[in-house]
XYZ file of C-alpha atoms in Angstrom:
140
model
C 15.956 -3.176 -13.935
C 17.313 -4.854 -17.371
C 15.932 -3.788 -20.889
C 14.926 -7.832 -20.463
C 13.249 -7.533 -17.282
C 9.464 -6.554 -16.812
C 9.117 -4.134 -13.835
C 7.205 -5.095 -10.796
C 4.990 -3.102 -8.571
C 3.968 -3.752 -5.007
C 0.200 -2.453 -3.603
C -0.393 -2.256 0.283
C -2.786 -1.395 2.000
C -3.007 -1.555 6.149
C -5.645 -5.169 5.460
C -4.505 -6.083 2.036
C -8.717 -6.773 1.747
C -9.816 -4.233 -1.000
C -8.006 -1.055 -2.764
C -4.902 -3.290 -2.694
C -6.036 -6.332 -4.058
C -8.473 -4.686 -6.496
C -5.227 -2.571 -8.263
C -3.309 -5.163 -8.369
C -6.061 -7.489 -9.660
C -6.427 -4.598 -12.388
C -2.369 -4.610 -12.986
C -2.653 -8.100 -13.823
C -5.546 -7.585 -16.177
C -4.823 -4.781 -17.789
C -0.805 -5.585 -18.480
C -1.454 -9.062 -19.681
C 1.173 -10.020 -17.594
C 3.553 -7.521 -19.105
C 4.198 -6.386 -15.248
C 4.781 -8.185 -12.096
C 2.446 -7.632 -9.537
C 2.267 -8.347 -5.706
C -0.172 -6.911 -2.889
C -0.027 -6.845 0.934
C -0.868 -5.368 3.913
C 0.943 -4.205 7.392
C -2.250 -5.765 9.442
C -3.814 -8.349 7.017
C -7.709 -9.078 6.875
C -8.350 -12.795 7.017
C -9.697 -12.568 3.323
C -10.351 -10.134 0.542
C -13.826 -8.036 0.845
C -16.639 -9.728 -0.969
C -17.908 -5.991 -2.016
C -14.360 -5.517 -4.033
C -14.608 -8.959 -5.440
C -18.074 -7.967 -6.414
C -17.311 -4.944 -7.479
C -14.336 -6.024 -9.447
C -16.642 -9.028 -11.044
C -18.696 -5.999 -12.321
C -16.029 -5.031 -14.540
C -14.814 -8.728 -15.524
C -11.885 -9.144 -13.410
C -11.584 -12.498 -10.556
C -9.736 -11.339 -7.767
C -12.305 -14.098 -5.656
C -9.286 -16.196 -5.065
C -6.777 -13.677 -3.852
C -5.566 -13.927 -0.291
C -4.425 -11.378 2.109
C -0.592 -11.150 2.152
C 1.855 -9.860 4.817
C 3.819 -7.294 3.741
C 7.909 -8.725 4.150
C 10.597 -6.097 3.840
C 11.454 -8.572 0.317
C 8.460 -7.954 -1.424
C 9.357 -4.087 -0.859
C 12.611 -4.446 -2.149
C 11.860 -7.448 -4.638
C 9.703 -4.211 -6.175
C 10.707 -1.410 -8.565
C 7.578 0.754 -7.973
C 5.625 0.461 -4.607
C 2.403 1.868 -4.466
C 0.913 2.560 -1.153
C -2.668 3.126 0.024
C -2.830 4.318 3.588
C -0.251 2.213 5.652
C 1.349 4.640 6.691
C 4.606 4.086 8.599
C 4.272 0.845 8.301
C 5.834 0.502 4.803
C 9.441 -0.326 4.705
C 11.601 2.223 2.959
C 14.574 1.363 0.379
C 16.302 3.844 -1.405
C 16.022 2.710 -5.286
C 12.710 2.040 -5.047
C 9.634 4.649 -6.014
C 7.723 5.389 -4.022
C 3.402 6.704 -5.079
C 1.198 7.203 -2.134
C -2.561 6.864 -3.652
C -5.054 8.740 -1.232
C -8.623 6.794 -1.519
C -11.598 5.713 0.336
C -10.831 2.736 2.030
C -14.323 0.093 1.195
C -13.747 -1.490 4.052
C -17.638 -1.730 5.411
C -18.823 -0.098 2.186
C -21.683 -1.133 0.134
C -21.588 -1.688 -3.382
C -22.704 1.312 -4.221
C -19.854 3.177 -2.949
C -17.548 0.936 -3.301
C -17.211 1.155 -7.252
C -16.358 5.221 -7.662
C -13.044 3.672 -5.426
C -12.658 0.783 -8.264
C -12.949 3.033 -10.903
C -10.443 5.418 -9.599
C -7.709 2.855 -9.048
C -8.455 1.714 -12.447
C -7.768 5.162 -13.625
C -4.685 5.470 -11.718
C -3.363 1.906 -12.512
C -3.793 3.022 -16.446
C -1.532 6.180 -15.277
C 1.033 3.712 -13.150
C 1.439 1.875 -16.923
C 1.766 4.372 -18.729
C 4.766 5.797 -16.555
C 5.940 2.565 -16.814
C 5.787 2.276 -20.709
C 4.166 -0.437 -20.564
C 0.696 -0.714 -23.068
C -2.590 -0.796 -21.562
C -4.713 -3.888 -23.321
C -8.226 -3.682 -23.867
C -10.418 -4.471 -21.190
C-alpha cells in the first residue's frame, strides 16, 4: 500500500446477509469514503436480512440495496485488511494480508431486539479497525 493509496478492507461472513454487510455498510459511513470497502460470504444468502437493514436504518445508515456477494480469492487479495466473521475455513489465506477474526452473534433469525447489541458492537469495532488504520472516524 502507497502513501497515495487508501487501504481496503474485506468483511465475510458464511451468508454475506447481516454482520458483514452491516460493518461494511458502517466502513463506508463512517470513513466517508476514506477506505475501500467490500463484503462477501463463502455460502451467500439470496439478499441482505431485513432486521440488519432495519436495524442499521435505526442508526441512519442504507445498506437496503446491498447484495450478497461471493467471496473470490481476488477480493481477498485485492484487500489489505480482511476481517472475518465466522467462515471459518472457508476464507482464502494470502500472506501480506491481515488477518482479524471478529467473534459475534450471527442475526440470522433474530428479532430486532437482539439484533442491535450485534450492530452496535461492530460499530464499536469498525471505529477500532479505523483507528488502526489511521484513518479519522467522521461524525455520525
Amino acid at each position: 500500500m502507497t502513501a497515495t493509496d487508501k487501504p481496503s478492507v474485506l468483511f465475510v461472513c458464511v451468508h454475506n446477509a447481516g454482520r458483514s454487510q452491516m460493518a461494511a455498510g458502517f466502513l463506508s459511513a463512517l470513513s466517508a469514503g476514506a477506505v475501500e470497502v467490500r463484503s462477501a460470504g463463502s455460502a451467500p444468502a439470496a439478499q441482505v436480512n431485513p432486521v440488519a437493514v432495519a436495524a442499521m436504518a435505526e442508526v441512519g445508515v442504507d445498506i437496503a440495496a446491498e447484495q450478497p456477494k461471493v467471496l473470490t480469492s481476488d477480493a481477498v487479495q485485492a484487500s489489505d485488511v480482511v476481517v472475518t466473521m465466522g467462515c471459518g475455513d472457508a476464507c482464502p489465506y494470502f500472506p501480506g494480508v491481515r488477518y482479524e477474526d471478529w467473534v459475534l452473534d450471527d442475526p440470522a433469525g433474530q428479532g430486532i431486539e437482539a439484533v442491535r447489541p450485534i450492530r452496535d458492537e461492530i460499530r464499536g469495532r469498525v471505529v477500532g479497525l479505523l483507528d488502526s488504520l489511521g484513518v479519522p472516524v467522521v461524525a455520525s
